[in-house]
Short mmCIF file of C-alpha atoms in Angstrom, two decimals:
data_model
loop_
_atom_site.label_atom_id
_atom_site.label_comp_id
_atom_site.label_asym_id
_atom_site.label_seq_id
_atom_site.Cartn_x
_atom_site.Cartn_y
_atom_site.Cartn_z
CA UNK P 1 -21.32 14.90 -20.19
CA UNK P 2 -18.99 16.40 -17.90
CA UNK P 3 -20.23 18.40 -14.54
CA UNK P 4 -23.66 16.96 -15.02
CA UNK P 5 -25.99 17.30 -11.68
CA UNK P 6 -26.74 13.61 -10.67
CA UNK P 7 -28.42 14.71 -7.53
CA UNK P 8 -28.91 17.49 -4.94
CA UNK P 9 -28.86 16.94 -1.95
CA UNK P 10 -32.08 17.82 0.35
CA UNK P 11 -32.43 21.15 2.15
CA UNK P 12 -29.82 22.56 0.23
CA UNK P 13 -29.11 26.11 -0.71
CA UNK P 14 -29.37 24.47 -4.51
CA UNK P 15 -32.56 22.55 -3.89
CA UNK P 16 -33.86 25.67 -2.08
CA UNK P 17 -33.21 27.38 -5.68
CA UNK P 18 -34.97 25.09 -7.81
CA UNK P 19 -31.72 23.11 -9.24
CA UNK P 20 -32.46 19.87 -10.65
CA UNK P 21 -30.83 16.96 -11.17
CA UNK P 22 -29.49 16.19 -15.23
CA UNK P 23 -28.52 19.95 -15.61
CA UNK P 24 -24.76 21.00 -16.16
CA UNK P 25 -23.36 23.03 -14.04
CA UNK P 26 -21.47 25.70 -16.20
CA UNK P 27 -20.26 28.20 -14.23
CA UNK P 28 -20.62 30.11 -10.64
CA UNK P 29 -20.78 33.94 -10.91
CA UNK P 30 -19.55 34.08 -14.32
CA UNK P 31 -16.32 31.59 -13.72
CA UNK P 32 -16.20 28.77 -15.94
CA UNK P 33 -16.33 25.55 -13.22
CA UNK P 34 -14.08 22.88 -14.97
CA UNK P 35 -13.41 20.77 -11.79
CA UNK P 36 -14.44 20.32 -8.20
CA UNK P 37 -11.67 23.11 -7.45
CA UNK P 38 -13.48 25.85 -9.38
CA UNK P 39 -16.45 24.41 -7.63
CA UNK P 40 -15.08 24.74 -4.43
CA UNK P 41 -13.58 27.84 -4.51
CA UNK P 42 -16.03 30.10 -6.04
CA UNK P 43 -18.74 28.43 -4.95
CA UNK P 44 -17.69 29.47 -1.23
CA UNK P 45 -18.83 32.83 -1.70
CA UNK P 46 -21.94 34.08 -0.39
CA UNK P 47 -25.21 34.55 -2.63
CA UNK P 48 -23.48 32.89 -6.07
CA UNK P 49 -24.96 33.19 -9.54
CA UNK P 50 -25.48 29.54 -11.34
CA UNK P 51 -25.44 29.15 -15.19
CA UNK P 52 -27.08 25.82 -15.69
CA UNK P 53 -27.75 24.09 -19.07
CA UNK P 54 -30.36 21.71 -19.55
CA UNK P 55 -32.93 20.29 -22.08
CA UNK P 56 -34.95 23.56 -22.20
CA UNK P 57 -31.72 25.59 -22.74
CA UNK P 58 -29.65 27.94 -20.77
CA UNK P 59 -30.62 29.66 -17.23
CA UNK P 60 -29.54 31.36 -14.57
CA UNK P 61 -30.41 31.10 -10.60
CA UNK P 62 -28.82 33.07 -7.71
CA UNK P 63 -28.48 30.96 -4.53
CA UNK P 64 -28.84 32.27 -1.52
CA UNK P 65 -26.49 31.00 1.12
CA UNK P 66 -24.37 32.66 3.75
CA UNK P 67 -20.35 32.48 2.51
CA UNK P 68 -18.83 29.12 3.30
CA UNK P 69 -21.44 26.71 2.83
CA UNK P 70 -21.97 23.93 0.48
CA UNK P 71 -23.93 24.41 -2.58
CA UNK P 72 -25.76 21.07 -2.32
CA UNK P 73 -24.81 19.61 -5.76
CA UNK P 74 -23.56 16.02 -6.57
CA UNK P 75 -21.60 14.54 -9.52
CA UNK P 76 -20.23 11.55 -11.37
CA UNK P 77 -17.27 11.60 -9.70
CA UNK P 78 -16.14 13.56 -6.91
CA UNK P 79 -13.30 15.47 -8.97
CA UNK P 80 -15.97 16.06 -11.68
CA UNK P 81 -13.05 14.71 -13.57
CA UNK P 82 -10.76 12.05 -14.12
CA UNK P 83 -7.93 11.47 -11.76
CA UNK P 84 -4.63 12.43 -13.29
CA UNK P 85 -2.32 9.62 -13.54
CA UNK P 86 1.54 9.85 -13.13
CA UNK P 87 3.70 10.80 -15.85
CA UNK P 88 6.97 9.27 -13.56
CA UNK P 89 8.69 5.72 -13.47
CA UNK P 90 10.41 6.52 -10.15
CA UNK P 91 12.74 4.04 -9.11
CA UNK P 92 11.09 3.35 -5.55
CA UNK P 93 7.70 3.47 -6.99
CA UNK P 94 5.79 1.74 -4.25
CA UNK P 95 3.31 0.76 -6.90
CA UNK P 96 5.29 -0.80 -8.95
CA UNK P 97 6.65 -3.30 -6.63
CA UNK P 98 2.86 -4.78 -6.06
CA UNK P 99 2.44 -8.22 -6.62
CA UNK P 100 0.02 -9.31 -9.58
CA UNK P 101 -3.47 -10.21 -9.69
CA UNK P 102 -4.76 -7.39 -6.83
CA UNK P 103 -7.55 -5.25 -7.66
CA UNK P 104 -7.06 -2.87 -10.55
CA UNK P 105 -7.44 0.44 -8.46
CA UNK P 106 -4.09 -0.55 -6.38
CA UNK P 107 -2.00 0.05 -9.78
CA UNK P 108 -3.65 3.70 -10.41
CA UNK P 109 -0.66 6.04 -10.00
CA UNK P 110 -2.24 9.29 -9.12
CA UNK P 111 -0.36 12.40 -9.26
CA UNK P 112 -3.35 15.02 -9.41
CA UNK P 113 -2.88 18.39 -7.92
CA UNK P 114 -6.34 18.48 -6.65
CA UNK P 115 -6.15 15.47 -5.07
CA UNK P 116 -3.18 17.23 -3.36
CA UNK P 117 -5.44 19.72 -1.79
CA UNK P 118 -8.46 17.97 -1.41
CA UNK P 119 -7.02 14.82 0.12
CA UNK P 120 -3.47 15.47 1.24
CA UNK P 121 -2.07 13.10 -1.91
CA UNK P 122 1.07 14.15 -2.98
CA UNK P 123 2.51 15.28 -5.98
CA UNK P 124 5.65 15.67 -7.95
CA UNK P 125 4.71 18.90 -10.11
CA UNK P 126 5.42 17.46 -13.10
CA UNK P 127 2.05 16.67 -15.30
CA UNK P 128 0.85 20.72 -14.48
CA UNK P 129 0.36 22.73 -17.79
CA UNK P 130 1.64 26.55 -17.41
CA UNK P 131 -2.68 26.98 -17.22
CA UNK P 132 -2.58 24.58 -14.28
CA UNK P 133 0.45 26.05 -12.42
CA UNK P 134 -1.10 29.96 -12.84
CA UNK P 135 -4.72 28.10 -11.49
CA UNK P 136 -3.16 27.15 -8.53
CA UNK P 137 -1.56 30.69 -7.93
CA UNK P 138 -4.24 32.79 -8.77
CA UNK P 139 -6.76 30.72 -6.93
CA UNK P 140 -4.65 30.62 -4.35
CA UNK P 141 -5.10 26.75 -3.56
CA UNK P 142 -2.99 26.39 -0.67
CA UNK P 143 -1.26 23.87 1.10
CA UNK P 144 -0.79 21.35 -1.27
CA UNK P 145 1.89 18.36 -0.85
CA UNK P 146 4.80 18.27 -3.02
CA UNK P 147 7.01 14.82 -3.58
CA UNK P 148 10.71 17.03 -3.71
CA UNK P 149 13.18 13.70 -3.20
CA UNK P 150 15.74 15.75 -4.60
CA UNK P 151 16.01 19.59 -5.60
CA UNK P 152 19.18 18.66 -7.92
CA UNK P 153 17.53 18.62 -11.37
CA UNK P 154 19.68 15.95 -13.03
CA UNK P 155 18.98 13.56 -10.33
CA UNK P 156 15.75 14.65 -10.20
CA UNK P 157 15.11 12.93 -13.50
CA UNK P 158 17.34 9.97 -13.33
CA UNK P 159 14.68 9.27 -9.96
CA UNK P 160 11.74 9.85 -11.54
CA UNK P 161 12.93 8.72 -14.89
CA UNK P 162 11.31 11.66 -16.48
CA UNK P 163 13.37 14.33 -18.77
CA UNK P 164 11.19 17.13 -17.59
CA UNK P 165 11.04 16.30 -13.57
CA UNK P 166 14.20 19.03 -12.67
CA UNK P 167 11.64 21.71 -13.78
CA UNK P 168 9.40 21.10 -10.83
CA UNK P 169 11.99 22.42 -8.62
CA UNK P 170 11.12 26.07 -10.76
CA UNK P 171 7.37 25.65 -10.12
CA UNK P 172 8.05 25.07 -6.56
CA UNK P 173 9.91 28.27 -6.69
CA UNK P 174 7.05 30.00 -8.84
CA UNK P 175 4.80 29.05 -5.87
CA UNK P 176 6.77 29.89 -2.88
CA UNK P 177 6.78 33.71 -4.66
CA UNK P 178 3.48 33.48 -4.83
CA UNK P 179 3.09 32.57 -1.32
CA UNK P 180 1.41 28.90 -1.93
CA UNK P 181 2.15 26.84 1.11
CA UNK P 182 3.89 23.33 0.69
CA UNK P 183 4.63 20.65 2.81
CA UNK P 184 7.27 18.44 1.00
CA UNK P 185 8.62 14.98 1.09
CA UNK P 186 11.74 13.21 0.32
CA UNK P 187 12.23 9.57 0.13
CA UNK P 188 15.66 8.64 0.95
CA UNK P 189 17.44 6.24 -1.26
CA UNK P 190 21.01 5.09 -0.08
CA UNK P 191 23.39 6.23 -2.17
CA UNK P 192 21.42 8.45 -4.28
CA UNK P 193 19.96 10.91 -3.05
CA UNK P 194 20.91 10.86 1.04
CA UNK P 195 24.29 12.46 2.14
CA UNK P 196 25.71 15.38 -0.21
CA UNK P 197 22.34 15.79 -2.60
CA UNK P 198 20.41 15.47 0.94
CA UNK P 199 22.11 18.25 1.96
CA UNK P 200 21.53 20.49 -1.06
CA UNK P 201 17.79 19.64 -1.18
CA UNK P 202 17.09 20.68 2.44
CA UNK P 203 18.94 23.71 2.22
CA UNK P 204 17.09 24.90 -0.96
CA UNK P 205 13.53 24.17 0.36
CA UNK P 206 14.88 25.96 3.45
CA UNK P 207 15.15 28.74 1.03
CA UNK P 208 11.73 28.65 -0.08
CA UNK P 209 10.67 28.70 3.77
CA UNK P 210 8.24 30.26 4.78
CA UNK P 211 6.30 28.91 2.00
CA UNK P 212 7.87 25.61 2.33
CA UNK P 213 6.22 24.97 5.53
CA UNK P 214 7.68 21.67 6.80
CA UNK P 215 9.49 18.97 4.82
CA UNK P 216 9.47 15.00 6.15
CA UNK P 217 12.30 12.36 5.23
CA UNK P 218 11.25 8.86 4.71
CA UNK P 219 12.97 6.10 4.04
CA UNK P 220 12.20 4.03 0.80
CA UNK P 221 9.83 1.10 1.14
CA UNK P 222 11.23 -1.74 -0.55
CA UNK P 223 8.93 -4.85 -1.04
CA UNK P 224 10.16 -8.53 -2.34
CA UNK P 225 8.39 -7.82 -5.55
CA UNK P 226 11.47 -5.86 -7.32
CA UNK P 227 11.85 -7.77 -10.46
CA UNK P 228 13.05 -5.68 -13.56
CA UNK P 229 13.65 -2.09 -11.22
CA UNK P 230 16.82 -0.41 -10.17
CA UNK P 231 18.41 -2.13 -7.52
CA UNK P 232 18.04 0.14 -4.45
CA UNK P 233 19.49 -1.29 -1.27
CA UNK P 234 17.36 -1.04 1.96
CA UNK P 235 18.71 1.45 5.06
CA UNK P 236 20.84 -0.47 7.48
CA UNK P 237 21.86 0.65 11.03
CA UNK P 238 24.14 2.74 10.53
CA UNK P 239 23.39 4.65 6.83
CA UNK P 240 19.85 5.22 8.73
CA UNK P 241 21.62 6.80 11.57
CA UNK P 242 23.77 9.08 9.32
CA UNK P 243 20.32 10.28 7.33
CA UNK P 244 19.02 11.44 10.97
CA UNK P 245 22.35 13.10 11.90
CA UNK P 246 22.06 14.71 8.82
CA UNK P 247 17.99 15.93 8.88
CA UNK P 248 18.78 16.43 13.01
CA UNK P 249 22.24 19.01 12.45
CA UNK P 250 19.78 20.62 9.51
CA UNK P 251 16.92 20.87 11.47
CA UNK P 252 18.83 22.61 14.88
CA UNK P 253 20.48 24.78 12.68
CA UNK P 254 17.01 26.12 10.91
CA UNK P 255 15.46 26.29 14.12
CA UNK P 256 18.27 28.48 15.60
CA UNK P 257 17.66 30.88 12.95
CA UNK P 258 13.77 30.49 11.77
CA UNK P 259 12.12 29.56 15.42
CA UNK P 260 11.21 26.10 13.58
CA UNK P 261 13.07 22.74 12.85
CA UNK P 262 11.42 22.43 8.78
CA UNK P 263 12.59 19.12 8.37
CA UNK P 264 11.82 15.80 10.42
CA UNK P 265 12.74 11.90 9.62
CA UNK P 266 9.83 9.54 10.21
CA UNK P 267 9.68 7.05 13.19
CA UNK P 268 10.88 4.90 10.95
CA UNK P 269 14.09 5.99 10.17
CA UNK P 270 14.41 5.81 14.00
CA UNK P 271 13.36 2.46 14.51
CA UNK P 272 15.57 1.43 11.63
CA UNK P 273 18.57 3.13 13.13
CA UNK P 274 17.93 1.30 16.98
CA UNK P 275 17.13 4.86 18.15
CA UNK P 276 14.89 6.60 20.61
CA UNK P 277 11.85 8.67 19.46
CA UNK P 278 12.34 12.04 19.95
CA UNK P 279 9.81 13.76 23.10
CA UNK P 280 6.35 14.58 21.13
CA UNK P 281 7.57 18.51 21.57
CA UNK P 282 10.20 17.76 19.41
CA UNK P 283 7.68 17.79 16.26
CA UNK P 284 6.19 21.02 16.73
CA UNK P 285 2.71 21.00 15.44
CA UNK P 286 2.96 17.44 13.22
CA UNK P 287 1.73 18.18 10.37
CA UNK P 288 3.97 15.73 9.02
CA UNK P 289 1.96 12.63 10.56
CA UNK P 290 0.99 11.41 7.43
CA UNK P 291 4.42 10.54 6.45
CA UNK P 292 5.06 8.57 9.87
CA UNK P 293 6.72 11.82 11.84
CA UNK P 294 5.98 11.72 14.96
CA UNK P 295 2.84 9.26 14.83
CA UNK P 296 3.95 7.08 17.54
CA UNK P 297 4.67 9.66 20.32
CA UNK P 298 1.29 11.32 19.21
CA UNK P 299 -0.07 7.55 19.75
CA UNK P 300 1.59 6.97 23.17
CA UNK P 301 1.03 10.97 24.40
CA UNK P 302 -2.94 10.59 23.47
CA UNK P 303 -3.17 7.07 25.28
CA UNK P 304 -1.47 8.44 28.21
CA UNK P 305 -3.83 11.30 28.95
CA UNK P 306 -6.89 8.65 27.97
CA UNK P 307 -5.44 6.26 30.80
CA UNK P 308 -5.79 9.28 33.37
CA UNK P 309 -9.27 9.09 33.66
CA UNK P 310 -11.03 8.24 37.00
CA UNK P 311 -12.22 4.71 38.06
CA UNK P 312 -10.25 2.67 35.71
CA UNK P 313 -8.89 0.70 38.89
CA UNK P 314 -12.59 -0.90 38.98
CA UNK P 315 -13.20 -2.00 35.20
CA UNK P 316 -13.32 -5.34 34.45
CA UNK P 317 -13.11 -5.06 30.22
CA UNK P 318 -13.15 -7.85 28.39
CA UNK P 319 -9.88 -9.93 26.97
CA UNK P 320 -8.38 -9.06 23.54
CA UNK P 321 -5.41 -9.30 21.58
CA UNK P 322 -3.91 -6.34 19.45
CA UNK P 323 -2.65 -7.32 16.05
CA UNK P 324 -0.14 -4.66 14.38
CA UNK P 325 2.54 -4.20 12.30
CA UNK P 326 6.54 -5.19 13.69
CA UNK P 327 7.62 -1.28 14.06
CA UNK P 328 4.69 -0.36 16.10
CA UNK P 329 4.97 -3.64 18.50
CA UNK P 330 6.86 -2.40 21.22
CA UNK P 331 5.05 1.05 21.20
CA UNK P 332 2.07 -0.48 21.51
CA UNK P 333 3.10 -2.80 24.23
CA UNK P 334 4.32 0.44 26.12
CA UNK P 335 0.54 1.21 26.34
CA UNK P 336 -0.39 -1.87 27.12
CA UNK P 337 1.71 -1.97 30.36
CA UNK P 338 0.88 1.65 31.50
CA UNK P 339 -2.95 0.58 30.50
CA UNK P 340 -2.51 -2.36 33.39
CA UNK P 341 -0.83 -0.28 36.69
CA UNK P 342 -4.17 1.89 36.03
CA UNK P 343 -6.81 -0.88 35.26
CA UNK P 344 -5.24 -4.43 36.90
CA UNK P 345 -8.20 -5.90 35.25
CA UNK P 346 -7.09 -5.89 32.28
CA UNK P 347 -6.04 -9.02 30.14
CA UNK P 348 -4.84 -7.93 26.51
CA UNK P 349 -1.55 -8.80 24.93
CA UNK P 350 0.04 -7.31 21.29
CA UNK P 351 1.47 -9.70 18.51
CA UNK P 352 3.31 -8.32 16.10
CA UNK P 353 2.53 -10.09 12.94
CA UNK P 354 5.19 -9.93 9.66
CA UNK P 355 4.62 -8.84 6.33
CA UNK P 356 5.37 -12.00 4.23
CA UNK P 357 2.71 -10.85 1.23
CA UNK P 358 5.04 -7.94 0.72
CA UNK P 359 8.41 -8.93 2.42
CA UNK P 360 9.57 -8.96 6.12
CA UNK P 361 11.53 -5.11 4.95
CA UNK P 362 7.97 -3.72 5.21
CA UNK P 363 7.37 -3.44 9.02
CA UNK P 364 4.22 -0.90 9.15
CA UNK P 365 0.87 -2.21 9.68
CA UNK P 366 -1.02 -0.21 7.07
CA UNK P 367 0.61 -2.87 4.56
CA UNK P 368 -0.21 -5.93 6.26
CA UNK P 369 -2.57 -7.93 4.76
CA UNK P 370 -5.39 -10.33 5.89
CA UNK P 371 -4.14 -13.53 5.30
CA UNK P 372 -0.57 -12.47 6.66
CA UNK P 373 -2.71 -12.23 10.09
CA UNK P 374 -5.41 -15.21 9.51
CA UNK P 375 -1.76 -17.44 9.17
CA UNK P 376 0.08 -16.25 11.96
CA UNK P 377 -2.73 -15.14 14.56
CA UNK P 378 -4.64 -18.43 14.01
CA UNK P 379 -4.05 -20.78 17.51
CA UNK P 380 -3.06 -18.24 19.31
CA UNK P 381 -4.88 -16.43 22.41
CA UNK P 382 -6.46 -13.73 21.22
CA UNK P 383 -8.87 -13.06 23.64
CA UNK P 384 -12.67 -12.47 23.21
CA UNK P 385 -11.48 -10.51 20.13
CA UNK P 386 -8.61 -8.71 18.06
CA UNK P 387 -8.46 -4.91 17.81
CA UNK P 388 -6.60 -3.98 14.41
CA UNK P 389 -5.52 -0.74 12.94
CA UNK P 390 -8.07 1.30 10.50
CA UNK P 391 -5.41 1.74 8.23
CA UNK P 392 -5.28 -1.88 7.38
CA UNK P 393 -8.31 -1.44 5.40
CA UNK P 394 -9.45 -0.13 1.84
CA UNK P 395 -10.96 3.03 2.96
CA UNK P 396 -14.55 3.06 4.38
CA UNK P 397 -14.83 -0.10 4.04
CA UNK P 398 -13.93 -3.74 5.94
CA UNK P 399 -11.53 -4.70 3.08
CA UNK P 400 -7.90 -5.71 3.22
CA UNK P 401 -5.37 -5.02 0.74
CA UNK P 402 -5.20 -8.41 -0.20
CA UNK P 403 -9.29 -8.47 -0.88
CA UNK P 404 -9.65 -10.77 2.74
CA UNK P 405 -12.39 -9.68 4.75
CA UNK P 406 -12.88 -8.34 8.42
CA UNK P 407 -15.61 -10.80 8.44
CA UNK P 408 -12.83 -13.17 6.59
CA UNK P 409 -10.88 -13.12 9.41
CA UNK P 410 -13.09 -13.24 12.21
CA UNK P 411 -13.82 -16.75 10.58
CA UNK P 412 -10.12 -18.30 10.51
CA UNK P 413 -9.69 -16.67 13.80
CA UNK P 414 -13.02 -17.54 15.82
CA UNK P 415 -13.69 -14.12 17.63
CA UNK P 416 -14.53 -10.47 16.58
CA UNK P 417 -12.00 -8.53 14.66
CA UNK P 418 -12.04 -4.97 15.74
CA UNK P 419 -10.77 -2.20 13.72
CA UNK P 420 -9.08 0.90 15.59
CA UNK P 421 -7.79 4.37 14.26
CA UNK P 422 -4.12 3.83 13.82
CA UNK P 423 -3.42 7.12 15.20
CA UNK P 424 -5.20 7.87 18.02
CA UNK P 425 -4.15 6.86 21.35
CA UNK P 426 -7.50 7.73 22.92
CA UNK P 427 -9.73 5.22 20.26
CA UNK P 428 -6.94 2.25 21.24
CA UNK P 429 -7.54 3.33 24.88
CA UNK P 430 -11.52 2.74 24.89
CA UNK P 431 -10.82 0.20 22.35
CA UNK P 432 -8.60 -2.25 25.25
CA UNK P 433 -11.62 -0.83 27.75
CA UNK P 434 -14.24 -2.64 25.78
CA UNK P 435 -15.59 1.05 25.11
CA UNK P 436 -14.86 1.20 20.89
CA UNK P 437 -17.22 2.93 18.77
CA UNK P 438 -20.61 0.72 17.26
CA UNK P 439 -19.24 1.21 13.74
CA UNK P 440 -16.11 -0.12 14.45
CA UNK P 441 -14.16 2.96 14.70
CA UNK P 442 -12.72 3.19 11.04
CA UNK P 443 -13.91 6.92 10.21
CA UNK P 444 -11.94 6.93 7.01
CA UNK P 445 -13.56 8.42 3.83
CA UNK P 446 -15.26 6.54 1.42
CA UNK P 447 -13.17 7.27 -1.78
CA UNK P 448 -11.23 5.05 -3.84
CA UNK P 449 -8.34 3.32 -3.55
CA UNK P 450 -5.72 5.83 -4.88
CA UNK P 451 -6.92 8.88 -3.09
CA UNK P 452 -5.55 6.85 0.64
CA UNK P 453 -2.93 4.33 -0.87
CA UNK P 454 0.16 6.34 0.15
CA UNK P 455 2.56 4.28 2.41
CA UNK P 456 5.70 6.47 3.37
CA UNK P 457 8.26 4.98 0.71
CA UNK P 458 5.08 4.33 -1.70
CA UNK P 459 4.45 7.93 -2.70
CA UNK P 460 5.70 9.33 -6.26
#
């Protein structure tokens, strides 16, 4: 039965109240609760009113709680729903290009508004009923992430291969009147929907700006598992270097006019094109770093200040290796160098390892799997042990996207397998220093699979 209690958790403002466990939660000060949105939003508010339903019948109880904190309650799932899967067959449909036989939850296509802002998923707008859409405005949920690719309706659908996907573009409108804030995302195609239709889709989410709050172009992610989808060829040189004049001539224009760039390209559009990184000022206040923008200045920029601390000149940390993905190599070999003139001590060294599971096109190391590194690592000097990025693994746990082990590895490779966050240039710092965190220093959540499985290329 849906929004059934399964437990509450001790001390709370519920337990305090006498809520028990195998009750349904009906509503919060009169509201209906259908989700963990309606849960979350009303109750926030200070003092709430429950309506609960169990064996005995109906009740009420009125918490008492200062505004703002948790009510205490836990249920079958954390949306108190089902996720919401995609209604789309978009053409660069990261999930669609996985290889068989993986775990089931790597072929759920999510494209669930909550999930938007709950977990920073994003979402193309077009599985929301009119009840949905007014939700959202009158409860004011706010930012959520919007997959745009396109504001020209009639390419719009030929992408996403839905009939109804050039109405989004209206409901994004519908929200920016209503003041919603969206950060948006368009993956870049060659040939479809880069030059001329590029054009028209960031001026008309400049349009919508301020609501539109930032808006990151990514290039698509093609893997070697295309078989039966539109052919789609891969950025080169050059046609990545047109997308960023494009995004850049947008972007100084905007900011001459607005105080604010919008629109970024990820590193990887960069790195495709042979290009420097923009300086980290360049991205404002990244709230694009999800989608790659900026991530590797932020990584270099953190490590930098980390390596400034006294005394380094006398640490003798242990030997390592760091295993990563080909785009991140030489950025993580810049921090490696800088990391020696301030500890000489230190013996590390980075390999960059290639995605042959997926294809050698995919270069960033939250797609490489474990036996892509147990095959090329194994033999080579890695050290007392091998620091890896976080986002390697199935979230909260020590799981590969290819179901190998961290302790799978540490076997094939005969020393300690260390898991870093991907982003954060002080964690990498301590983690060369011998100084990384007892549990390994993967803080991600513990949710499933398709609430973190969004690659820039791989979103819908």
């Amino acid at each position: 039965m849906k929004n059934v209690i399964q437990s509450v958790d001790p001390g709370s403002p519920a337990e305090r109240a006498g809520v028990r466990p195998g009750e349904r939660l009906v509503s919060i000060g009169g509201h209906p609760v259908t989700d963990v949105l309606d849960y979350r939003f009303y109750g926030y508010d200070p003092n709430p009113v429950l309506e609960l339903e169990g064996p005995s019948g109906h009740r009420e109880l009125r918490l008492r709680k200062p505004e703002g904190e948790d009510l205490g309650l836990n249920f079958e799932s954390y949306l108190m729903d089902k996720a919401r899967s995609c209604a789309n067959s978009c053409i660069f449909c990261f999930v669609d290009q996985m290889p068989p036989g993986m775990r089931e939850t790597l072929y759920f296509k999510d494209d669930d508004a909550r999930l938007s802002f709950l977990m920073g998923n994003y979402l193309t707008l077009t599985n929301l009923s009119q009840r949905e859409i007014q939700r959202i405005i009158d409860l004011r949920i706010s930012p959520i992430n919007v997959s745009v690719h396109t504001t020209d309706p009639d390419l719009r659908c030929r992408m996403l291969r839905n009939r109804h996907a050039g109405e989004s573009i209206q409901v994004m409108e519908r929200f920016a009147a209503a003041q919603i804030r969206m950060n948006c995302q368009i993956v870049a195609c060659p040939g479809i929907n880069d030059g001329p239709a590029l054009d028209r889709t960031l001026r008309d989410l400049g349009a919508m700006y301020p609501s539109v709050e930032s808006v990151a172009v990514v290039p698509v992610g093609l893997t070697r598992f295309r078989e039966g989808l539109p052919h789609i060829e891969p950025y080169s040189r050059e046609t990545a270097g047109a997308v960023i004049g494009q995004v850049e001539a947008f972007a100084e224009g905007f900011r001459r006019e607005h105080g604010t760039s919008l629109a970024w390209c990820s590193d990887e559009f960069y790195l495709l094109a042979g290009r420097d990184l923009p300086e980290k000022a360049y991205y404002e206040d990244m709230n694009q770093l999800e989608n790659g923008v900026g991530m590797l200045r932020l990584l270099q920029s953190q490590a930098r200040l980390a390596l400034e601390e006294d005394g380094l000149e006398d640490l003798s940390p242990p030997s390592f290796a760091i295993a990563t993905g080909v785009s991140a190599a030489p950025f993580l070999e810049e921090i490696l160098r800088w990391a020696r003139r301030r500890c000489p001590a230190l013996a590390g060294r980075v390999y960059p390892v290639r995605n042959r599971f997926f294809g050698e096109r995919i270069t960033v190391s939250g797609l490489l799997c474990g036996r892509d590194l147990m095959e090329q690592l194994r033999g080579l000097d890695l050290g007392s042990r091998v620091l890896i990025p976080s986002n390697m693994l199935r979230a909260g746990e020590r799981v590969f996207l290819d179901d190998v082990t961290v302790e799978d590895l540490e076997r094939a490779l005969g020393v300690p397998a260390v898991p870093v966050e991907a982003e954060d240039g002080f964690a990498l710092v301590d983690a060369m220093l011998g100084r990384e965190a007892e549990d390994g220093g993967c803080h991600l959540p513990p949710e499933e699979d398709y609430y973190r499985y969004n690659p820039p290329g791989a979103r819908h």
